[in-house]
Amino acid sequence: MERLSFILGGPLTADRWQVEAVVKDRKVYVGCRRCFAEQEPQDGQELPKEELPSGRRWLRKLEKLGIQRWRSRFVPEEPARADTQWTLLYKEEGKPQRHITGRGAYPENWASFIDWLNELPGAAIRQENHIESVRFSFYEEVPLKAGGRKIPIREKLALDRRRRVIIYNRHKQELGTERHAYEVPRAIIRLLDMLDRTQHLEDKWPTERGEEGPKLEVRLTRHDGTETVIRCRYVPAELPENWPEFLAEIQRIMGGIGGRFFRRDTYLSESEVYR
């Protein structure tokens, strides 16, 4: 990197920031400023800078972010979410300067980028405490044959923002295990954001009642490292309001894969039980 200039702010954003970094003679010089409501970050107005003692290590982290592969413009699928604006001017040695903008939409590794900026002296950019990963563990006992003994079925689904993967495992006792993995970065962000749009998500799960019926365990991990574990009966009608949309999108990405976890109602027909 030769030069970086970042501005974050918008009409609905109280926390506005301007960050700059330049590399001269293998040394890194940085400056950052927080702007308040009466101030506007000024594109093109240089900030006072000081040498960053751990500059080379900081640059190596930047290289891992792959900013050079970011597209030039990020816009949200839902215009109503276009509240926060940001601009990044990024120059690599021997290459033209890139001008990257966003309005309510971000690259897939945005959280890591903000963490990286927050390593600078004086920087404390507010990080959205979004869901980093969610893991579902589904358990049910079903008849091996109509009227016969029951066998346990376990299905696990994991979505991880940083690893950029969806992993689905299904195990049927005496019938074997199958595993599916999908690396779909943009879809992961869309799916986790879909869950995040449910206000007070951690509280919107049914309570665990009785011993009968399918069970579900949900592990939600947010960006600040907090983890919430929910254990409940699997009653689709009582799950968060966008649950059917969430399941349908996952199934579409996974090529229409079937499983008892993906059902939309509480009880299945006999033909569905033996899928």
mmCIF file with all atom_site columns, C-alpha atoms in Angstrom, residues 137-239:
data_model
loop_
_atom_site.group_PDB
_atom_site.id
_atom_site.type_symbol
_atom_site.label_atom_id
_atom_site.label_alt_id
_atom_site.label_comp_id
_atom_site.label_asym_id
_atom_site.label_entity_id
_atom_site.label_seq_id
_atom_site.pdbx_PDB_ins_code
_atom_site.Cartn_x
_atom_site.Cartn_y
_atom_site.Cartn_z
_atom_site.occupancy
_atom_site.B_iso_or_equiv
_atom_site.pdbx_formal_charge
_atom_site.auth_seq_id
_atom_site.auth_comp_id
_atom_site.auth_asym_id
_atom_site.auth_atom_id
_atom_site.pdbx_PDB_model_num
ATOM 1   C CA . SER A 1 137 ? -28.663 -28.773 15.996 1.00 0.00 ? 137 SER A CA 1
ATOM 2   C CA . PHE A 1 138 ? -31.896 -30.635 15.283 1.00 0.00 ? 138 PHE A CA 1
ATOM 3   C CA . TYR A 1 139 ? -32.872 -33.913 16.987 1.00 0.00 ? 139 TYR A CA 1
ATOM 4   C CA . GLU A 1 140 ? -35.888 -36.159 16.516 1.00 0.00 ? 140 GLU A CA 1
ATOM 5   C CA . GLU A 1 141 ? -36.845 -39.809 16.889 1.00 0.00 ? 141 GLU A CA 1
ATOM 6   C CA . VAL A 1 142 ? -38.888 -41.270 14.016 1.00 0.00 ? 142 VAL A CA 1
ATOM 7   C CA . PRO A 1 143 ? -40.231 -44.761 13.261 1.00 0.00 ? 143 PRO A CA 1
ATOM 8   C CA . LEU A 1 144 ? -37.859 -46.889 11.183 1.00 0.00 ? 144 LEU A CA 1
ATOM 9   C CA . LYS A 1 145 ? -40.986 -48.477 9.703  1.00 0.00 ? 145 LYS A CA 1
ATOM 10  C CA . ALA A 1 146 ? -44.611 -47.566 10.169 1.00 0.00 ? 146 ALA A CA 1
ATOM 11  C CA . GLY A 1 147 ? -45.546 -48.626 13.697 1.00 0.00 ? 147 GLY A CA 1
ATOM 12  C CA . GLY A 1 148 ? -42.033 -49.929 14.390 1.00 0.00 ? 148 GLY A CA 1
ATOM 13  C CA . ARG A 1 149 ? -39.274 -48.869 16.738 1.00 0.00 ? 149 ARG A CA 1
ATOM 14  C CA . LYS A 1 150 ? -37.908 -45.371 16.541 1.00 0.00 ? 150 LYS A CA 1
ATOM 15  C CA . ILE A 1 151 ? -34.441 -44.297 15.459 1.00 0.00 ? 151 ILE A CA 1
ATOM 16  C CA . PRO A 1 152 ? -32.782 -40.942 16.228 1.00 0.00 ? 152 PRO A CA 1
ATOM 17  C CA . ILE A 1 153 ? -32.138 -38.423 13.452 1.00 0.00 ? 153 ILE A CA 1
ATOM 18  C CA . ARG A 1 154 ? -29.645 -35.606 13.973 1.00 0.00 ? 154 ARG A CA 1
ATOM 19  C CA . GLU A 1 155 ? -29.201 -32.723 11.579 1.00 0.00 ? 155 GLU A CA 1
ATOM 20  C CA . LYS A 1 156 ? -26.754 -29.854 11.975 1.00 0.00 ? 156 LYS A CA 1
ATOM 21  C CA . LEU A 1 157 ? -26.586 -26.636 9.983  1.00 0.00 ? 157 LEU A CA 1
ATOM 22  C CA . ALA A 1 158 ? -23.835 -24.025 10.454 1.00 0.00 ? 158 ALA A CA 1
ATOM 23  C CA . LEU A 1 159 ? -23.457 -20.612 8.825  1.00 0.00 ? 159 LEU A CA 1
ATOM 24  C CA . ASP A 1 160 ? -20.199 -18.749 9.446  1.00 0.00 ? 160 ASP A CA 1
ATOM 25  C CA . ARG A 1 161 ? -19.574 -15.188 8.240  1.00 0.00 ? 161 ARG A CA 1
ATOM 26  C CA . ARG A 1 162 ? -15.783 -15.270 8.607  1.00 0.00 ? 162 ARG A CA 1
ATOM 27  C CA . ARG A 1 163 ? -15.280 -18.744 7.142  1.00 0.00 ? 163 ARG A CA 1
ATOM 28  C CA . ARG A 1 164 ? -17.852 -17.926 4.419  1.00 0.00 ? 164 ARG A CA 1
ATOM 29  C CA . VAL A 1 165 ? -19.374 -21.407 4.442  1.00 0.00 ? 165 VAL A CA 1
ATOM 30  C CA . ILE A 1 166 ? -22.629 -23.247 4.986  1.00 0.00 ? 166 ILE A CA 1
ATOM 31  C CA . ILE A 1 167 ? -22.177 -26.769 6.391  1.00 0.00 ? 167 ILE A CA 1
ATOM 32  C CA . TYR A 1 168 ? -25.037 -29.231 6.684  1.00 0.00 ? 168 TYR A CA 1
ATOM 33  C CA . ASN A 1 169 ? -24.719 -32.682 8.265  1.00 0.00 ? 169 ASN A CA 1
ATOM 34  C CA . ARG A 1 170 ? -27.446 -35.300 8.575  1.00 0.00 ? 170 ARG A CA 1
ATOM 35  C CA . HIS A 1 171 ? -27.063 -38.504 10.562 1.00 0.00 ? 171 HIS A CA 1
ATOM 36  C CA . LYS A 1 172 ? -29.597 -41.334 10.707 1.00 0.00 ? 172 LYS A CA 1
ATOM 37  C CA . GLN A 1 173 ? -28.729 -44.154 13.071 1.00 0.00 ? 173 GLN A CA 1
ATOM 38  C CA . GLU A 1 174 ? -28.194 -47.387 11.118 1.00 0.00 ? 174 GLU A CA 1
ATOM 39  C CA . LEU A 1 175 ? -28.591 -45.447 7.859  1.00 0.00 ? 175 LEU A CA 1
ATOM 40  C CA . GLY A 1 176 ? -25.339 -43.480 7.775  1.00 0.00 ? 176 GLY A CA 1
ATOM 41  C CA . THR A 1 177 ? -24.216 -39.846 7.642  1.00 0.00 ? 177 THR A CA 1
ATOM 42  C CA . GLU A 1 178 ? -24.150 -37.313 4.833  1.00 0.00 ? 178 GLU A CA 1
ATOM 43  C CA . ARG A 1 179 ? -22.278 -34.019 4.770  1.00 0.00 ? 179 ARG A CA 1
ATOM 44  C CA . HIS A 1 180 ? -22.653 -30.979 2.499  1.00 0.00 ? 180 HIS A CA 1
ATOM 45  C CA . ALA A 1 181 ? -20.485 -27.831 2.428  1.00 0.00 ? 181 ALA A CA 1
ATOM 46  C CA . TYR A 1 182 ? -20.958 -24.674 0.352  1.00 0.00 ? 182 TYR A CA 1
ATOM 47  C CA . GLU A 1 183 ? -18.602 -21.679 0.092  1.00 0.00 ? 183 GLU A CA 1
ATOM 48  C CA . VAL A 1 184 ? -20.974 -18.818 -0.743 1.00 0.00 ? 184 VAL A CA 1
ATOM 49  C CA . PRO A 1 185 ? -19.665 -15.517 0.760  1.00 0.00 ? 185 PRO A CA 1
ATOM 50  C CA . ARG A 1 186 ? -22.408 -13.150 -0.394 1.00 0.00 ? 186 ARG A CA 1
ATOM 51  C CA . ALA A 1 187 ? -25.182 -15.602 0.412  1.00 0.00 ? 187 ALA A CA 1
ATOM 52  C CA . ILE A 1 188 ? -23.815 -16.075 3.946  1.00 0.00 ? 188 ILE A CA 1
ATOM 53  C CA . ILE A 1 189 ? -23.984 -12.327 4.577  1.00 0.00 ? 189 ILE A CA 1
ATOM 54  C CA . ARG A 1 190 ? -27.503 -12.134 3.162  1.00 0.00 ? 190 ARG A CA 1
ATOM 55  C CA . LEU A 1 191 ? -28.749 -15.046 5.283  1.00 0.00 ? 191 LEU A CA 1
ATOM 56  C CA . LEU A 1 192 ? -27.219 -13.860 8.554  1.00 0.00 ? 192 LEU A CA 1
ATOM 57  C CA . ASP A 1 193 ? -28.455 -10.321 7.922  1.00 0.00 ? 193 ASP A CA 1
ATOM 58  C CA . MET A 1 194 ? -31.905 -11.792 7.305  1.00 0.00 ? 194 MET A CA 1
ATOM 59  C CA . LEU A 1 195 ? -31.841 -13.255 10.826 1.00 0.00 ? 195 LEU A CA 1
ATOM 60  C CA . ASP A 1 196 ? -30.384 -10.046 12.222 1.00 0.00 ? 196 ASP A CA 1
ATOM 61  C CA . ARG A 1 197 ? -33.308 -7.998  10.922 1.00 0.00 ? 197 ARG A CA 1
ATOM 62  C CA . THR A 1 198 ? -35.521 -9.691  13.522 1.00 0.00 ? 198 THR A CA 1
ATOM 63  C CA . GLN A 1 199 ? -35.521 -7.378  16.526 1.00 0.00 ? 199 GLN A CA 1
ATOM 64  C CA . HIS A 1 200 ? -34.603 -9.062  19.828 1.00 0.00 ? 200 HIS A CA 1
ATOM 65  C CA . LEU A 1 201 ? -33.877 -12.260 17.894 1.00 0.00 ? 201 LEU A CA 1
ATOM 66  C CA . GLU A 1 202 ? -32.457 -14.072 20.930 1.00 0.00 ? 202 GLU A CA 1
ATOM 67  C CA . ASP A 1 203 ? -35.840 -13.828 22.672 1.00 0.00 ? 203 ASP A CA 1
ATOM 68  C CA . LYS A 1 204 ? -38.054 -14.958 19.799 1.00 0.00 ? 204 LYS A CA 1
ATOM 69  C CA . TRP A 1 205 ? -37.824 -18.742 20.100 1.00 0.00 ? 205 TRP A CA 1
ATOM 70  C CA . PRO A 1 206 ? -40.427 -21.117 21.591 1.00 0.00 ? 206 PRO A CA 1
ATOM 71  C CA . THR A 1 207 ? -39.826 -22.487 25.047 1.00 0.00 ? 207 THR A CA 1
ATOM 72  C CA . GLU A 1 208 ? -38.884 -26.151 25.546 1.00 0.00 ? 208 GLU A CA 1
ATOM 73  C CA . ARG A 1 209 ? -42.034 -27.999 26.623 1.00 0.00 ? 209 ARG A CA 1
ATOM 74  C CA . GLY A 1 210 ? -42.206 -31.685 27.503 1.00 0.00 ? 210 GLY A CA 1
ATOM 75  C CA . GLU A 1 211 ? -40.139 -34.587 26.252 1.00 0.00 ? 211 GLU A CA 1
ATOM 76  C CA . GLU A 1 212 ? -42.011 -35.447 23.062 1.00 0.00 ? 212 GLU A CA 1
ATOM 77  C CA . GLY A 1 213 ? -41.440 -34.011 19.602 1.00 0.00 ? 213 GLY A CA 1
ATOM 78  C CA . PRO A 1 214 ? -38.425 -32.659 17.723 1.00 0.00 ? 214 PRO A CA 1
ATOM 79  C CA . LYS A 1 215 ? -35.848 -30.536 19.555 1.00 0.00 ? 215 LYS A CA 1
ATOM 80  C CA . LEU A 1 216 ? -33.709 -27.663 18.345 1.00 0.00 ? 216 LEU A CA 1
ATOM 81  C CA . GLU A 1 217 ? -30.574 -26.075 19.779 1.00 0.00 ? 217 GLU A CA 1
ATOM 82  C CA . VAL A 1 218 ? -29.474 -22.691 18.395 1.00 0.00 ? 218 VAL A CA 1
ATOM 83  C CA . ARG A 1 219 ? -26.051 -21.145 19.076 1.00 0.00 ? 219 ARG A CA 1
ATOM 84  C CA . LEU A 1 220 ? -25.800 -17.489 18.036 1.00 0.00 ? 220 LEU A CA 1
ATOM 85  C CA . THR A 1 221 ? -22.370 -15.842 18.164 1.00 0.00 ? 221 THR A CA 1
ATOM 86  C CA . ARG A 1 222 ? -22.131 -12.094 17.667 1.00 0.00 ? 222 ARG A CA 1
ATOM 87  C CA . HIS A 1 223 ? -19.167 -9.977  16.634 1.00 0.00 ? 223 HIS A CA 1
ATOM 88  C CA . ASP A 1 224 ? -18.283 -8.995  20.210 1.00 0.00 ? 224 ASP A CA 1
ATOM 89  C CA . GLY A 1 225 ? -17.861 -12.696 21.064 1.00 0.00 ? 225 GLY A CA 1
ATOM 90  C CA . THR A 1 226 ? -21.039 -13.100 23.081 1.00 0.00 ? 226 THR A CA 1
ATOM 91  C CA . GLU A 1 227 ? -22.776 -16.420 22.515 1.00 0.00 ? 227 GLU A CA 1
ATOM 92  C CA . THR A 1 228 ? -26.426 -17.177 23.146 1.00 0.00 ? 228 THR A CA 1
ATOM 93  C CA . VAL A 1 229 ? -27.646 -20.777 23.373 1.00 0.00 ? 229 VAL A CA 1
ATOM 94  C CA . ILE A 1 230 ? -31.352 -21.463 22.849 1.00 0.00 ? 230 ILE A CA 1
ATOM 95  C CA . ARG A 1 231 ? -32.939 -24.875 23.386 1.00 0.00 ? 231 ARG A CA 1
ATOM 96  C CA . CYS A 1 232 ? -36.537 -25.305 22.325 1.00 0.00 ? 232 CYS A CA 1
ATOM 97  C CA . ARG A 1 233 ? -39.075 -27.593 20.717 1.00 0.00 ? 233 ARG A CA 1
ATOM 98  C CA . TYR A 1 234 ? -38.976 -27.389 16.951 1.00 0.00 ? 234 TYR A CA 1
ATOM 99  C CA . VAL A 1 235 ? -42.321 -25.814 16.150 1.00 0.00 ? 235 VAL A CA 1
ATOM 100 C CA . PRO A 1 236 ? -41.881 -23.914 12.851 1.00 0.00 ? 236 PRO A CA 1
ATOM 101 C CA . ALA A 1 237 ? -45.000 -21.788 13.378 1.00 0.00 ? 237 ALA A CA 1
ATOM 102 C CA . GLU A 1 238 ? -43.513 -20.381 16.600 1.00 0.00 ? 238 GLU A CA 1
ATOM 103 C CA . LEU A 1 239 ? -40.046 -19.586 15.248 1.00 0.00 ? 239 LEU A CA 1
#
